[in-house]
Amino acid sequence: MSTTETTNTLVHVVATLKTKESSEAALKQAFSKLVPASQAEPGCVQYLLHTNVAEAKTFVLYEVWASKANFDAHFELPHSVEFGAAAKELLAEPPAIRFLNRI
């Protein structure tokens, strides 16, 4: 398989999460458990957390998964379920999840 074929089979995801007022610290705490556990998952190629420089209440996850099946399985694991429950109380709106194609 060529490098181009390998790159094209990877699943690239950008998730944007906006917190409620004064919830940034609590969401960072929840992320402190989620990120390392997600990075250790089978099929996780990259899982990076960022904050928006212009909007401190906005967090952005850049994720790369070996397959869509790995991405889907991620949401069934205990650390993701726990994060989802906490995030419901902390987020101002549902996360915006976008799938990307690498060119």
XYZ file of C-alpha atoms in Angstrom:
103
model
C 0.000 0.000 0.000
C 1.396 3.416 -0.914
C 1.717 6.322 1.516
C -1.080 8.122 -0.324
C -3.407 5.130 0.038
C -2.581 4.843 3.748
C -3.179 8.563 4.307
C -6.518 8.432 2.502
C -7.816 5.567 4.654
C -7.166 7.444 7.883
C -10.094 9.229 9.517
C -9.345 12.899 10.292
C -11.687 14.649 12.722
C -11.958 18.141 14.171
C -14.285 18.534 17.146
C -15.095 21.984 18.525
C -16.509 22.290 22.042
C -17.740 25.552 23.603
C -18.128 25.753 27.367
C -20.724 27.526 29.434
C -19.597 30.588 31.375
C -17.062 29.704 34.089
C -16.873 26.035 33.016
C -13.441 26.130 31.376
C -11.562 24.716 34.376
C -14.018 21.863 34.863
C -13.858 20.932 31.172
C -10.036 21.034 31.256
C -10.184 18.642 34.210
C -12.453 16.282 32.266
C -10.107 16.494 29.274
C -7.129 15.647 31.523
C -8.597 12.138 31.853
C -9.998 11.794 28.340
C -6.974 12.799 26.263
C -4.343 10.337 27.563
C -6.840 7.470 27.631
C -7.916 8.251 24.062
C -4.303 8.481 22.884
C -3.752 4.949 24.204
C -6.727 3.462 22.332
C -6.238 0.964 19.514
C -6.357 2.795 16.202
C -5.669 6.246 17.629
C -2.995 7.841 15.447
C -3.273 11.352 16.897
C -5.476 12.978 19.535
C -4.547 16.574 20.310
C -6.381 19.152 22.426
C -6.185 22.863 21.619
C -7.779 26.041 22.894
C -8.933 28.826 20.638
C -6.639 31.831 21.132
C -9.474 34.278 20.417
C -12.104 32.444 22.518
C -10.841 30.895 25.751
C -14.136 29.022 26.192
C -13.623 27.107 22.937
C -11.676 23.854 22.814
C -10.703 22.043 19.634
C -9.731 18.383 19.329
C -7.768 17.275 16.286
C -8.022 13.510 15.928
C -6.669 10.976 13.467
C -7.941 7.403 13.591
C -6.816 4.326 11.673
C -10.425 3.600 10.680
C -14.010 4.742 11.133
C -14.543 1.616 13.248
C -11.810 2.788 15.655
C -13.395 6.248 15.808
C -16.849 4.766 16.506
C -15.480 2.391 19.170
C -13.887 5.375 20.941
C -17.326 6.592 22.064
C -18.201 3.245 23.669
C -15.202 3.138 26.008
C -15.625 4.076 29.691
C -13.439 7.208 29.567
C -15.428 8.582 26.627
C -18.763 7.771 28.256
C -17.610 9.479 31.469
C -16.420 12.528 29.538
C -19.703 12.724 27.629
C -21.714 12.735 30.840
C -19.577 15.513 32.332
C -19.573 17.530 29.110
C -23.392 17.625 28.964
C -23.345 19.824 32.055
C -20.392 21.970 30.958
C -20.989 22.712 27.282
C -22.970 25.670 25.962
C -24.003 23.669 22.878
C -23.464 20.216 21.388
C -19.954 19.610 20.028
C -19.424 20.371 16.344
C -17.734 17.361 14.749
C -16.293 17.618 11.253
C -14.669 14.870 9.194
C -11.864 15.943 6.893
C -10.223 14.483 3.810
C -6.516 14.988 3.524
C -5.461 16.184 0.101
